[in-house]
Amino acid sequence: MIKIARDNLAKWATTLAVLFLLVQVACDLYLPTITSDLVNNGIVKQNLGYIWHAGGLMLIVAGIGVAAAAGNVYFAATQSMQVGEKLRKQVFSHVMKFSSRDMSKSGDSSLITRSTNDIVQIQNVMMQVLRMMLQSPIMLVAACVLAYIREPRLTKVFLISLPILAIVVGVVMYFAVPLFKSIQFKTDRINLIFREGLTGVRVIRAFRQDQREQKRFKEANADYTDTAIKAYTLVSFLFPVMTLILSLTNVGIILLGSHLIANMTMQVGNLIAFMTYATQIMISFMMLSMVFVFVPRASASAARVNAVLEHQPSVKDLPVADREHLAEETPASLSFDHVNFRYTGAERLALENLNFKVTAGQTLAIIGGTGSGKSTLVNLIPRLFNIESGEIKVNGISIDKLSQQELHSVISITQQKAVLFTGTIRSNLQFGNPNATEDEMWSALRIAKAADFVKEAGGLDAKVEQSGSNFSGGQRQRLAIARTIIKPASIYIFDDSFSALDFKTDAELRQALKQDPQLQNAVSVIVAQRVSTVANADLIIVLDDGKVVGQGTHEQLMKNNSVYQEIVYSQIAKGDDQNA
Ligand SMILES: Nc1ncnc2c1ncn2[C@@H]1O[C@H](COP(=O)(O)OP(=O)(O)OP(=O)(O)O)[C@@H](O)[C@H]1O
């Protein structure tokens, strides 16, 4: 919390908030003294002039107090909201640097809770600190001193009430603080189930698992609600108990005070002032106790946000001085030299001893069964993961020596699951190339066989809903392909991007890609399950369980590779391979 406050609160605004607060506290503390003097010297002595004088002074002091409170609220609110804004920005831009491994480590639903709910907790506590939490200890100490100065004999009452109050607050905190901390983790769980339910709604319905999912959500929701009820009930219990203690304290003060007044050893005004100070002491104590509830909760949130901000992305760039750069005139090429890769914590290598080189104008195809490592291989090219040993070169330079930004600027990729963003067709294509002209957009859409349905949908400004849900799976893939080819790059990667296309469209699309001048000067990497998609490639790599079991052209592999032959024959047998 302290680190977040130090890094994100503007010093001048925070100082002003504290200064306004001090003025407000001074006014609040001065008012009972004026009231006491007004009663003792004005009302009791029937001195009208003094009453007018003290009344006027009261109005001025109260006015200054209100103005100072307004100033404090303004700076406390703007500062705390800006802390929230800065933190959300920092978390978002830091998470953007995360590799797939970093993302899966934190969990995306937890990252969402951290950047929303946790940051709200922090900003609320910042507000309370700048508003009440600084005020209460100052008020508490000052009111005790002033009450003692005004009437030391009455302070005996506090010797009983304050320890009782401290015990009540301590007991409540002991039980409430762990509950508040666990609320954050339970919010994560609700978000996780909610997200899975929303993204998998069709699957859930298709498998008739609605009841099971609803039960899972109901349990997590009930668990969260139970904890929240317990935590807030405990805290709410504090207020009536404190009010009771405050009332009893006032009764004690009145009993003792009336005795002193009857003995003519104390003035009525002093009793009124003392009671006001007593109320201020009790209220400050109550506010201070809230510090012990909300600060630990926000500290737990701050620790969760700091954990994200301090997490070092597993894929890091070399220091600027050690980096190499891509030369514009270098022809495109991609090479793997004795590359081994293992997922973190895995016992076995996911990819073993990969060796190949493809140059400008060539197509590399990767084929293999489910889980053989095809996507893993292509994800190594943009360095989404670090390899264990060996070397990958793009345009002749080792990818470890390039900044990720520079590397990504020459790679254009369509992932296995086509991801579109909320907006329009135009904004999605501009993701690939922000400077693309309308002609270039239509050309990319034509090559990707997407122009017809885009025209029908209303053209480039047709809406794309969240995740492209208003388009079919095949349409989404074609739009993702158009976005890939509109980007000028040296390496084009299509990770199983043709799987949702029918054979005819698949063949037409590959033909169109072959004729595209941009792709003719680049390396194309195609991952596929269908032999028809890969048959014309310059180099085909056959993967099986992370190992290269065949490497060559379609003709070479048909002659001497049993695994490839098996794939081809199984597809012919199924009638899949009409175009091979
Ligand atoms: N993030 C990950 N962490 C750990 N293991 C992973 C991860 N991603 C994939 N794997 C494992 O690596 C192996 C290869 O997976 P990969 O996704 O590369 O296969 P694939 O050939 O692309 O499969 P498919 O054709 O089904 O898409 C699988 O055994 C998979 O379980």
Coordinates of C-alpha atoms and ligand atoms in Angstrom, one line a residue:
M1 CA 0.0 0.0 0.0
I2 CA 2.7 2.4 1.0
K3 CA 4.7 1.7 -2.2
I4 CA 1.6 2.3 -4.3
A5 CA 0.9 5.5 -2.4
R6 CA 4.5 6.7 -2.7
D7 CA 4.6 5.9 -6.4
N8 CA 1.3 7.2 -7.5
L9 CA 0.1 10.1 -5.2
A10 CA 1.0 13.6 -6.4
K11 CA 2.9 15.2 -3.5
W12 CA 1.5 18.7 -3.9
A13 CA -2.1 17.6 -4.0
T14 CA -1.7 15.2 -1.1
T15 CA -0.1 18.0 0.9
L16 CA -3.0 20.3 0.1
A17 CA -5.5 17.5 1.1
V18 CA -3.7 17.1 4.5
L19 CA -3.5 20.9 5.0
F20 CA -7.2 21.3 4.4
L21 CA -7.8 18.4 6.8
L22 CA -5.8 20.0 9.5
V23 CA -7.8 23.3 9.2
Q24 CA -11.0 21.3 9.3
V25 CA -9.9 19.4 12.5
A26 CA -8.8 22.7 14.1
C27 CA -12.2 24.2 13.5
D28 CA -14.0 21.1 14.7
L29 CA -12.0 21.2 17.9
Y30 CA -12.4 24.9 18.5
L31 CA -16.2 24.9 18.2
P32 CA -16.9 23.2 21.6
T33 CA -14.6 25.7 23.3
I34 CA -16.6 28.6 21.8
T35 CA -19.9 26.9 22.9
S36 CA -18.6 26.5 26.4
D37 CA -17.6 30.2 26.6
L38 CA -20.9 31.2 25.1
V39 CA -22.8 29.3 27.8
N40 CA -20.5 30.3 30.7
N41 CA -20.0 33.9 29.8
G42 CA -23.1 34.7 27.6
I43 CA -26.1 32.6 28.6
V44 CA -25.4 32.1 32.3
K45 CA -24.3 35.8 32.8
Q46 CA -27.1 37.0 30.4
N47 CA -24.6 39.0 28.4
L48 CA -26.3 39.5 25.0
G49 CA -23.2 41.2 23.5
Y50 CA -21.1 38.2 24.3
I51 CA -23.7 35.9 22.9
W52 CA -23.7 37.8 19.6
H53 CA -19.9 37.9 19.6
A54 CA -19.4 34.2 20.3
G55 CA -22.3 33.2 18.0
G56 CA -20.7 35.2 15.1
L57 CA -17.3 33.6 15.9
M58 CA -19.0 30.1 15.8
L59 CA -20.5 30.9 12.4
I60 CA -17.1 32.0 11.0
V61 CA -15.2 29.0 12.4
A62 CA -17.9 26.6 11.2
G63 CA -17.8 28.2 7.7
I64 CA -14.0 27.8 7.6
G65 CA -14.4 24.2 8.7
V66 CA -16.9 23.5 5.9
A67 CA -14.7 25.2 3.2
A68 CA -11.7 23.2 4.4
A69 CA -13.7 20.0 4.4
A70 CA -14.7 20.7 0.8
G71 CA -11.1 21.4 -0.2
N72 CA -10.0 18.1 1.5
V73 CA -12.8 16.1 -0.2
Y74 CA -11.9 17.5 -3.6
F75 CA -8.1 16.7 -3.4
A76 CA -8.7 13.3 -1.6
A77 CA -11.3 12.3 -4.2
T78 CA -9.3 13.4 -7.3
Q79 CA -6.0 11.9 -6.0
S80 CA -7.5 8.5 -5.0
M81 CA -9.4 8.2 -8.3
Q82 CA -6.2 9.1 -10.2
V83 CA -4.3 6.4 -8.2
G84 CA -6.9 3.9 -9.5
E85 CA -6.5 5.2 -13.1
K86 CA -2.7 5.0 -13.0
L87 CA -2.7 1.5 -11.5
R88 CA -5.2 0.2 -14.1
K89 CA -3.0 1.7 -16.8
Q90 CA 0.2 0.2 -15.3
V91 CA -1.4 -3.3 -14.9
F92 CA -2.8 -3.3 -18.4
S93 CA 0.5 -2.2 -20.1
H94 CA 2.5 -4.7 -18.0
V95 CA 0.2 -7.6 -18.7
M96 CA 0.5 -6.9 -22.4
K97 CA 4.2 -7.9 -22.1
F98 CA 3.3 -11.3 -20.5
S99 CA 4.0 -14.5 -22.4
S100 CA 1.4 -17.2 -22.6
R101 CA 3.2 -18.8 -19.7
D102 CA 2.9 -15.7 -17.5
M103 CA -0.7 -15.3 -18.4
S104 CA -1.6 -18.8 -17.4
K105 CA 0.4 -18.5 -14.2
S106 CA -1.8 -15.6 -12.9
G107 CA -5.0 -16.8 -14.6
D108 CA -6.9 -14.3 -16.8
S109 CA -9.9 -14.1 -14.5
S110 CA -7.6 -13.3 -11.5
L111 CA -5.9 -10.6 -13.6
I112 CA -9.3 -9.1 -14.4
T113 CA -10.3 -9.1 -10.6
R114 CA -6.9 -7.5 -9.8
S115 CA -7.3 -4.7 -12.3
T116 CA -10.9 -4.0 -11.4
N117 CA -12.0 -5.0 -7.9
D118 CA -8.6 -4.9 -6.2
I119 CA -7.8 -1.5 -7.6
V120 CA -11.2 -0.2 -6.5
Q121 CA -10.4 -1.4 -2.9
I122 CA -7.1 0.5 -3.1
Q123 CA -8.5 3.7 -4.4
N124 CA -11.3 3.6 -1.8
V125 CA -8.9 3.2 1.0
M126 CA -6.6 6.0 -0.4
M127 CA -9.7 8.2 -0.3
Q128 CA -10.5 7.2 3.3
V129 CA -6.9 7.7 4.4
L130 CA -6.8 11.2 2.9
R131 CA -10.2 11.9 4.3
M132 CA -11.0 10.2 7.6
M133 CA -8.0 8.0 8.6
L134 CA -5.6 10.9 9.0
Q135 CA -8.3 12.9 10.7
S136 CA -9.3 10.4 13.4
P137 CA -5.9 10.0 15.2
I138 CA -5.3 13.8 15.2
M139 CA -8.9 14.4 16.4
L140 CA -8.6 11.6 19.0
V141 CA -5.4 12.9 20.6
A142 CA -6.4 16.6 20.4
A143 CA -9.9 16.0 21.8
C144 CA -8.5 14.0 24.7
V145 CA -6.0 16.8 25.5
L146 CA -8.7 19.6 25.2
A147 CA -11.2 17.6 27.2
Y148 CA -8.6 17.1 29.9
I149 CA -7.7 20.8 29.9
R150 CA -11.4 21.8 30.1
E151 CA -12.3 19.4 33.0
P152 CA -9.7 16.9 34.2
R153 CA -12.1 15.4 36.8
L154 CA -14.5 14.1 34.1
T155 CA -11.8 12.2 32.2
K156 CA -12.2 9.4 34.8
V157 CA -15.2 8.2 32.7
F158 CA -12.9 7.5 29.8
L159 CA -10.7 5.2 31.9
I160 CA -13.7 2.8 31.8
S161 CA -15.2 3.4 28.4
L162 CA -12.1 3.6 26.2
P163 CA -10.7 0.1 27.3
I164 CA -14.1 -1.5 26.7
L165 CA -14.2 0.1 23.3
A166 CA -10.7 -1.1 22.5
I167 CA -11.6 -4.7 23.5
V168 CA -14.8 -4.7 21.3
V169 CA -12.9 -3.2 18.3
G170 CA -10.0 -5.7 18.8
V171 CA -12.4 -8.8 18.9
V172 CA -14.3 -7.6 15.9
M173 CA -11.1 -7.0 13.9
Y174 CA -9.7 -10.4 14.9
F175 CA -12.5 -12.1 13.2
A176 CA -13.3 -9.6 10.4
V177 CA -9.9 -9.0 8.9
P178 CA -9.3 -12.6 7.6
L179 CA -12.8 -12.6 6.2
F180 CA -12.2 -9.4 4.2
K181 CA -8.9 -10.8 2.9
S182 CA -10.6 -14.0 1.7
I183 CA -13.3 -12.0 -0.1
Q184 CA -10.8 -11.0 -2.8
F185 CA -9.9 -14.7 -3.5
K186 CA -13.5 -15.7 -3.6
T187 CA -14.2 -12.9 -6.1
D188 CA -11.5 -14.5 -8.3
R189 CA -13.4 -17.8 -8.2
I190 CA -16.7 -16.2 -9.1
N191 CA -15.1 -14.4 -12.1
L192 CA -13.5 -17.6 -13.2
I193 CA -16.7 -19.6 -13.3
F194 CA -18.6 -16.7 -14.8
R195 CA -16.1 -16.3 -17.6
E196 CA -16.0 -20.0 -18.4
G197 CA -19.8 -20.0 -18.4
L198 CA -20.1 -17.1 -20.7
T199 CA -17.4 -18.2 -23.2
G200 CA -18.6 -21.8 -23.1
V201 CA -22.3 -21.2 -23.1
R202 CA -22.9 -23.1 -26.3
V203 CA -20.9 -26.1 -25.2
I204 CA -22.6 -26.1 -21.9
R205 CA -26.0 -26.1 -23.5
A206 CA -25.0 -28.7 -26.2
F207 CA -23.8 -31.1 -23.5
R208 CA -26.8 -30.2 -21.3
Q209 CA -24.5 -29.2 -18.5
D210 CA -26.6 -26.1 -17.5
Q211 CA -27.6 -27.6 -14.2
R212 CA -24.0 -28.6 -13.3
E213 CA -22.6 -25.2 -14.2
Q214 CA -25.4 -23.4 -12.4
K215 CA -24.6 -25.6 -9.3
R216 CA -20.9 -24.8 -9.6
F217 CA -21.7 -21.0 -9.9
K218 CA -24.3 -21.2 -7.1
E219 CA -21.8 -22.8 -4.7
A220 CA -19.1 -20.2 -5.4
N221 CA -21.6 -17.4 -5.2
A222 CA -23.0 -18.7 -1.9
D223 CA -19.5 -19.1 -0.5
Y224 CA -18.7 -15.5 -1.4
T225 CA -22.0 -14.2 -0.1
D226 CA -21.6 -16.1 3.2
T227 CA -18.1 -14.7 3.8
A228 CA -19.3 -11.2 2.8
I229 CA -22.3 -11.4 5.2
K230 CA -20.1 -12.5 8.1
A231 CA -17.5 -9.8 7.4
Y232 CA -20.0 -7.0 7.0
T233 CA -22.2 -8.2 9.9
L234 CA -19.3 -8.1 12.2
V235 CA -18.3 -4.6 11.1
S236 CA -21.9 -3.4 11.2
F237 CA -22.1 -4.8 14.8
L238 CA -19.4 -2.3 15.8
F239 CA -21.6 0.8 15.2
P240 CA -24.6 0.0 17.5
V241 CA -22.2 -1.2 20.2
M242 CA -20.1 1.9 19.9
T243 CA -23.2 4.1 20.0
L244 CA -24.2 2.2 23.2
I245 CA -20.8 2.8 24.8
L246 CA -20.9 6.5 23.7
S247 CA -24.4 6.9 25.3
L248 CA -23.2 5.2 28.5
T249 CA -20.1 7.4 28.5
N250 CA -22.3 10.5 28.2
V251 CA -24.6 9.2 31.0
G252 CA -21.4 8.8 33.2
I253 CA -20.2 12.3 32.3
I254 CA -23.7 13.8 33.0
L255 CA -23.9 12.0 36.4
L256 CA -20.4 13.1 37.5
G257 CA -20.8 16.5 35.9
S258 CA -24.2 17.3 37.5
H259 CA -22.6 16.3 40.9
L260 CA -19.8 18.8 40.2
I261 CA -22.2 21.5 39.0
A262 CA -24.4 21.0 42.2
N263 CA -21.2 21.5 44.3
M264 CA -20.6 24.7 42.3
T265 CA -17.2 23.5 41.4
M266 CA -17.9 23.3 37.6
Q267 CA -19.7 25.5 35.1
V268 CA -22.5 24.2 32.8
G269 CA -20.6 25.3 29.7
N270 CA -17.7 23.1 30.6
L271 CA -20.0 20.1 30.8
I272 CA -21.5 20.8 27.4
A273 CA -18.0 21.2 25.9
F274 CA -16.7 18.1 27.6
M275 CA -19.7 16.1 26.2
T276 CA -18.9 17.4 22.7
Y277 CA -15.3 16.3 23.1
A278 CA -16.4 12.9 24.4
T279 CA -18.5 12.5 21.2
Q280 CA -15.5 13.5 19.0
I281 CA -13.3 11.1 20.9
M282 CA -15.7 8.2 20.4
I283 CA -16.3 9.0 16.7
S284 CA -12.6 9.3 16.1
F285 CA -12.1 5.9 17.8
M286 CA -14.8 4.4 15.6
M287 CA -13.2 5.8 12.4
L288 CA -9.8 4.7 13.5
S289 CA -11.1 1.1 14.0
M290 CA -12.3 1.2 10.4
V291 CA -8.6 1.7 9.5
F292 CA -8.0 -1.8 10.9
V293 CA -10.8 -3.2 8.7
F294 CA -10.2 -1.6 5.4
V295 CA -6.5 -1.1 5.4
P296 CA -5.7 -4.9 5.8
R297 CA -8.2 -5.6 3.1
A298 CA -6.8 -3.0 0.7
S299 CA -3.3 -4.2 1.7
A300 CA -4.2 -7.7 0.5
S301 CA -5.5 -6.1 -2.8
A302 CA -2.3 -4.0 -3.0
A303 CA -0.2 -7.1 -2.6
R304 CA -2.1 -8.8 -5.4
V305 CA -1.7 -5.8 -7.7
N306 CA 2.0 -5.4 -6.8
A307 CA 2.5 -9.2 -7.6
V308 CA 1.3 -8.5 -11.1
L309 CA 3.4 -5.3 -11.5
E310 CA 6.5 -7.0 -10.1
H311 CA 6.2 -10.2 -12.1
Q312 CA 9.0 -10.2 -14.6
P313 CA 7.8 -11.4 -18.0
S314 CA 9.5 -14.7 -18.8
V315 CA 10.4 -13.6 -22.3
K316 CA 12.8 -10.6 -22.0
D317 CA 14.6 -8.5 -24.5
L318 CA 18.4 -8.1 -24.4
P319 CA 19.7 -4.8 -23.1
V320 CA 19.5 -2.2 -25.9
A321 CA 23.3 -2.1 -26.4
D322 CA 23.5 -5.9 -27.0
R323 CA 20.6 -6.1 -29.5
E324 CA 20.9 -6.7 -33.2
H325 CA 18.7 -5.1 -35.9
L326 CA 17.0 -6.4 -39.0
A327 CA 18.2 -4.8 -42.2
E328 CA 15.4 -3.8 -44.6
E329 CA 17.1 -5.2 -47.7
T330 CA 17.8 -8.7 -46.2
P331 CA 15.7 -11.3 -48.0
A332 CA 13.2 -13.2 -45.8
S333 CA 14.3 -16.4 -44.3
L334 CA 13.5 -18.7 -41.3
S335 CA 15.8 -21.3 -39.9
F336 CA 15.7 -23.7 -36.9
D337 CA 19.1 -25.1 -35.8
H338 CA 19.0 -28.0 -33.3
V339 CA 16.0 -26.4 -31.5
N340 CA 14.7 -28.1 -28.4
F341 CA 11.7 -26.8 -26.4
R342 CA 10.1 -27.8 -23.2
Y343 CA 7.0 -26.3 -21.4
T344 CA 7.8 -25.1 -17.9
G345 CA 7.6 -27.9 -15.5
A346 CA 7.1 -30.6 -18.2
E347 CA 9.2 -33.7 -17.9
R348 CA 9.4 -34.3 -21.7
L349 CA 10.5 -32.0 -24.5
A350 CA 7.6 -30.7 -26.4
L351 CA 9.8 -30.3 -29.5
E352 CA 13.0 -32.2 -30.1
N353 CA 15.9 -31.4 -32.4
L354 CA 14.3 -29.3 -35.1
N355 CA 16.5 -28.4 -38.1
F356 CA 15.3 -26.7 -41.2
K357 CA 15.7 -23.6 -43.3
V358 CA 13.2 -21.9 -45.7
T359 CA 13.8 -18.7 -47.7
A360 CA 11.8 -16.0 -49.4
G361 CA 9.0 -17.3 -51.6
Q362 CA 9.1 -20.7 -50.0
T363 CA 6.3 -22.3 -48.1
L364 CA 6.9 -24.5 -45.0
A365 CA 4.1 -26.8 -44.0
I366 CA 3.8 -28.6 -40.7
I367 CA 1.6 -31.6 -40.5
G368 CA 1.0 -34.1 -37.7
G369 CA -1.6 -35.6 -35.4
T370 CA -3.4 -33.8 -32.5
G371 CA -1.0 -32.7 -29.8
S372 CA 2.1 -33.5 -32.0
G373 CA 3.5 -30.0 -31.4
K374 CA 2.5 -28.0 -34.5
S375 CA 1.2 -24.9 -32.7
T376 CA 4.1 -25.1 -30.3
L377 CA 6.5 -24.9 -33.2
V378 CA 4.9 -21.9 -34.8
N379 CA 4.6 -20.1 -31.4
L380 CA 8.4 -20.3 -31.0
I381 CA 8.9 -18.1 -34.1
P382 CA 7.4 -14.9 -32.6
R383 CA 9.1 -16.0 -29.3
L384 CA 6.0 -16.5 -27.3
F385 CA 8.1 -19.0 -25.4
N386 CA 11.9 -19.2 -24.8
I387 CA 13.5 -22.3 -26.3
E388 CA 15.7 -24.6 -24.2
S389 CA 18.5 -25.0 -26.7
G390 CA 19.4 -24.3 -30.3
E391 CA 18.8 -21.2 -32.4
I392 CA 16.0 -19.8 -34.4
K393 CA 16.8 -17.2 -37.0
V394 CA 14.5 -14.8 -38.8
N395 CA 16.0 -13.0 -41.8
G396 CA 19.4 -14.4 -40.7
I397 CA 19.3 -12.9 -37.2
S398 CA 18.8 -14.9 -34.0
I399 CA 15.4 -14.0 -32.6
D400 CA 16.9 -13.8 -29.0
K401 CA 19.0 -10.8 -30.2
L402 CA 16.1 -8.8 -31.6
S403 CA 13.7 -6.8 -29.5
Q404 CA 10.3 -8.5 -29.4
Q405 CA 8.8 -5.4 -31.0
E406 CA 11.2 -5.6 -33.9
L407 CA 10.7 -9.3 -34.3
H408 CA 6.9 -9.0 -34.2
S409 CA 7.1 -6.2 -36.8
V410 CA 8.3 -8.8 -39.5
I411 CA 5.9 -11.6 -38.5
S412 CA 2.2 -11.8 -39.3
I413 CA 0.3 -14.6 -37.7
T414 CA -3.2 -16.1 -37.8
Q415 CA -3.6 -18.1 -34.6
Q416 CA -5.5 -21.4 -34.5
K417 CA -8.4 -19.7 -32.8
A418 CA -9.2 -16.7 -34.9
V419 CA -9.4 -13.7 -32.5
L420 CA -11.3 -10.6 -33.7
F421 CA -11.8 -7.4 -31.7
T422 CA -15.0 -5.4 -31.0
G423 CA -15.3 -2.7 -33.6
T424 CA -15.6 -2.9 -37.4
I425 CA -14.1 -4.9 -40.2
R426 CA -12.0 -1.8 -40.9
S427 CA -10.7 -1.5 -37.4
N428 CA -9.8 -5.2 -37.3
L429 CA -7.9 -4.9 -40.6
Q430 CA -6.2 -1.8 -39.3
F431 CA -4.8 -4.0 -36.5
G432 CA -2.7 -5.6 -39.2
N433 CA -1.8 -2.4 -41.0
P434 CA -3.0 0.9 -39.6
N435 CA -2.0 2.7 -42.8
A436 CA -3.9 0.3 -45.2
T437 CA -5.9 2.0 -47.9
E438 CA -9.5 0.9 -48.7
D439 CA -8.2 -0.7 -51.9
E440 CA -5.6 -2.7 -49.9
M441 CA -8.3 -3.8 -47.4
W442 CA -10.6 -5.0 -50.2
S443 CA -7.7 -6.8 -51.9
A444 CA -6.8 -8.6 -48.7
L445 CA -10.5 -9.5 -48.2
R446 CA -10.6 -10.8 -51.8
I447 CA -7.5 -13.0 -51.3
A448 CA -8.9 -14.3 -48.0
K449 CA -12.2 -15.1 -49.8
A450 CA -14.0 -12.7 -47.4
A451 CA -15.0 -9.9 -49.7
D452 CA -18.5 -11.3 -50.6
F453 CA -19.8 -11.8 -47.1
V454 CA -18.2 -8.5 -45.9
K455 CA -20.1 -6.6 -48.7
E456 CA -23.3 -8.4 -47.6
A457 CA -22.6 -7.4 -44.0
G458 CA -22.4 -3.7 -45.0
G459 CA -18.8 -3.2 -46.1
L460 CA -15.7 -2.2 -44.2
D461 CA -17.7 -0.4 -41.5
A462 CA -19.8 -3.5 -40.7
K463 CA -19.8 -4.1 -37.0
V464 CA -17.8 -6.8 -35.4
E465 CA -19.2 -7.8 -32.1
Q466 CA -17.2 -9.1 -29.1
S467 CA -14.8 -11.9 -30.3
G468 CA -16.4 -11.7 -33.7
S469 CA -19.5 -13.6 -32.5
N470 CA -21.7 -12.2 -35.3
F471 CA -19.6 -14.1 -37.8
S472 CA -19.4 -17.9 -38.4
G473 CA -16.2 -19.8 -37.5
G474 CA -15.2 -19.9 -41.2
Q475 CA -15.9 -16.2 -41.7
R476 CA -13.9 -15.3 -38.6
Q477 CA -10.9 -17.4 -39.9
R478 CA -11.1 -15.6 -43.3
L479 CA -11.2 -12.2 -41.6
A480 CA -8.2 -13.2 -39.5
I481 CA -6.4 -14.3 -42.6
A482 CA -7.2 -11.0 -44.3
R483 CA -5.8 -9.2 -41.3
T484 CA -2.6 -11.3 -41.5
I485 CA -1.9 -10.7 -45.1
I486 CA -2.6 -7.0 -45.0
K487 CA 0.4 -6.6 -42.7
P488 CA 3.7 -6.2 -44.6
A489 CA 5.9 -8.9 -43.1
S490 CA 8.8 -11.3 -43.8
I491 CA 7.2 -14.4 -42.2
Y492 CA 3.5 -15.2 -42.6
I493 CA 2.2 -17.9 -40.3
F494 CA -1.2 -19.6 -40.7
D495 CA -1.8 -21.9 -37.7
D496 CA -4.5 -24.4 -38.8
S497 CA -6.2 -21.3 -40.3
F498 CA -7.8 -23.2 -43.1
S499 CA -9.5 -25.9 -41.1
A500 CA -12.9 -24.2 -41.0
L501 CA -12.8 -23.6 -44.7
D502 CA -14.3 -26.0 -47.2
F503 CA -11.9 -27.8 -49.6
K504 CA -12.8 -25.5 -52.6
T505 CA -12.2 -22.3 -50.6
D506 CA -9.1 -23.7 -49.0
A507 CA -7.6 -24.5 -52.5
E508 CA -8.7 -21.1 -53.9
L509 CA -7.3 -19.2 -51.0
R510 CA -3.9 -21.0 -51.2
Q511 CA -3.8 -20.2 -54.9
A512 CA -4.5 -16.5 -54.2
L513 CA -1.9 -16.4 -51.5
K514 CA 0.7 -17.9 -53.9
Q515 CA 0.0 -15.1 -56.4
D516 CA 0.2 -12.3 -53.9
P517 CA 3.4 -10.3 -54.5
Q518 CA 3.9 -9.5 -50.8
L519 CA 3.8 -13.2 -49.9
Q520 CA 6.0 -14.1 -52.9
N521 CA 8.9 -12.3 -51.2
A522 CA 8.2 -13.8 -47.8
V523 CA 8.3 -17.1 -46.0
S524 CA 4.9 -18.7 -45.5
V525 CA 4.4 -21.2 -42.7
I526 CA 1.2 -23.3 -42.9
V527 CA 0.1 -25.6 -40.1
A528 CA -2.6 -28.1 -41.2
Q529 CA -4.1 -31.5 -40.6
R530 CA -5.2 -31.9 -44.3
V531 CA -2.7 -33.3 -46.8
S532 CA -4.4 -31.2 -49.5
T533 CA -3.4 -28.0 -47.7
V534 CA 0.3 -28.9 -47.4
A535 CA 0.9 -30.9 -50.5
N536 CA 2.3 -28.0 -52.6
A537 CA 4.6 -26.7 -49.9
D538 CA 8.4 -26.5 -50.6
L539 CA 9.1 -28.2 -47.3
I540 CA 6.8 -30.4 -45.2
I541 CA 7.7 -31.3 -41.7
V542 CA 5.9 -34.3 -40.3
L543 CA 5.6 -34.1 -36.5
D544 CA 4.7 -37.0 -34.2
D545 CA 4.8 -36.5 -30.4
G546 CA 7.2 -33.5 -30.6
K547 CA 9.6 -35.3 -32.9
V548 CA 10.3 -34.7 -36.6
V549 CA 9.5 -38.1 -38.2
G550 CA 9.7 -36.8 -41.8
Q551 CA 11.0 -33.8 -43.7
G552 CA 10.8 -33.1 -47.4
T553 CA 8.4 -32.4 -50.3
H554 CA 5.1 -34.2 -50.8
E555 CA 6.7 -36.4 -53.5
Q556 CA 9.8 -37.3 -51.3
L557 CA 7.6 -38.1 -48.3
M558 CA 5.2 -40.2 -50.3
K559 CA 8.2 -42.3 -51.4
N560 CA 10.0 -42.9 -48.1
N561 CA 8.0 -41.7 -45.1
S562 CA 5.6 -44.2 -43.6
V563 CA 3.9 -41.7 -41.1
Y564 CA 3.2 -39.3 -44.0
Q565 CA 1.9 -42.1 -46.2
E566 CA -0.3 -43.2 -43.3
I567 CA -1.8 -39.7 -43.0
V568 CA -2.4 -39.5 -46.7
Y569 CA -4.0 -42.9 -47.0
S570 CA -6.2 -42.4 -44.0
Q571 CA -7.5 -39.1 -45.5
I572 CA -8.0 -40.8 -48.9
A573 CA -9.9 -43.6 -47.2
K574 CA -12.1 -41.0 -45.5
G575 CA -12.6 -39.2 -48.8
D576 CA -11.1 -36.1 -47.2
D577 CA -8.2 -35.7 -49.6
Q578 CA -10.0 -34.8 -52.7
N579 CA -7.5 -32.2 -53.7
A580 CA -4.2 -33.8 -52.7
Ligands
LIG1 N1 0.9 -23.9 -22.5 C1 1.2 -25.3 -22.4 N2 1.7 -25.8 -21.3 C2 2.1 -27.1 -21.2 N3 1.9 -27.9 -22.2 C3 1.4 -27.5 -23.4 C4 1.0 -26.1 -23.5 N4 0.5 -26.0 -24.8 C5 0.5 -27.2 -25.4 N5 1.1 -28.1 -24.5 C6 1.3 -29.6 -24.8 O1 2.3 -29.6 -25.9 C7 1.9 -30.6 -26.8 C8 1.8 -30.1 -28.2 O2 0.7 -29.1 -28.2 P1 0.4 -28.3 -29.5 O3 -0.7 -27.4 -29.2 O4 1.6 -27.7 -30.1 O5 -0.2 -29.5 -30.5 P2 -0.8 -29.4 -32.0 O6 0.0 -30.3 -32.8 O7 -0.8 -28.0 -32.4 O8 -2.2 -29.9 -31.7 P3 -3.6 -29.6 -32.4 O9 -3.5 -30.1 -33.8 O10 -4.6 -30.4 -31.6 O11 -3.8 -28.1 -32.4 C9 0.6 -31.2 -26.3 O12 0.9 -32.5 -25.6 C10 0.1 -30.2 -25.3 O13 -0.6 -30.9 -24.2

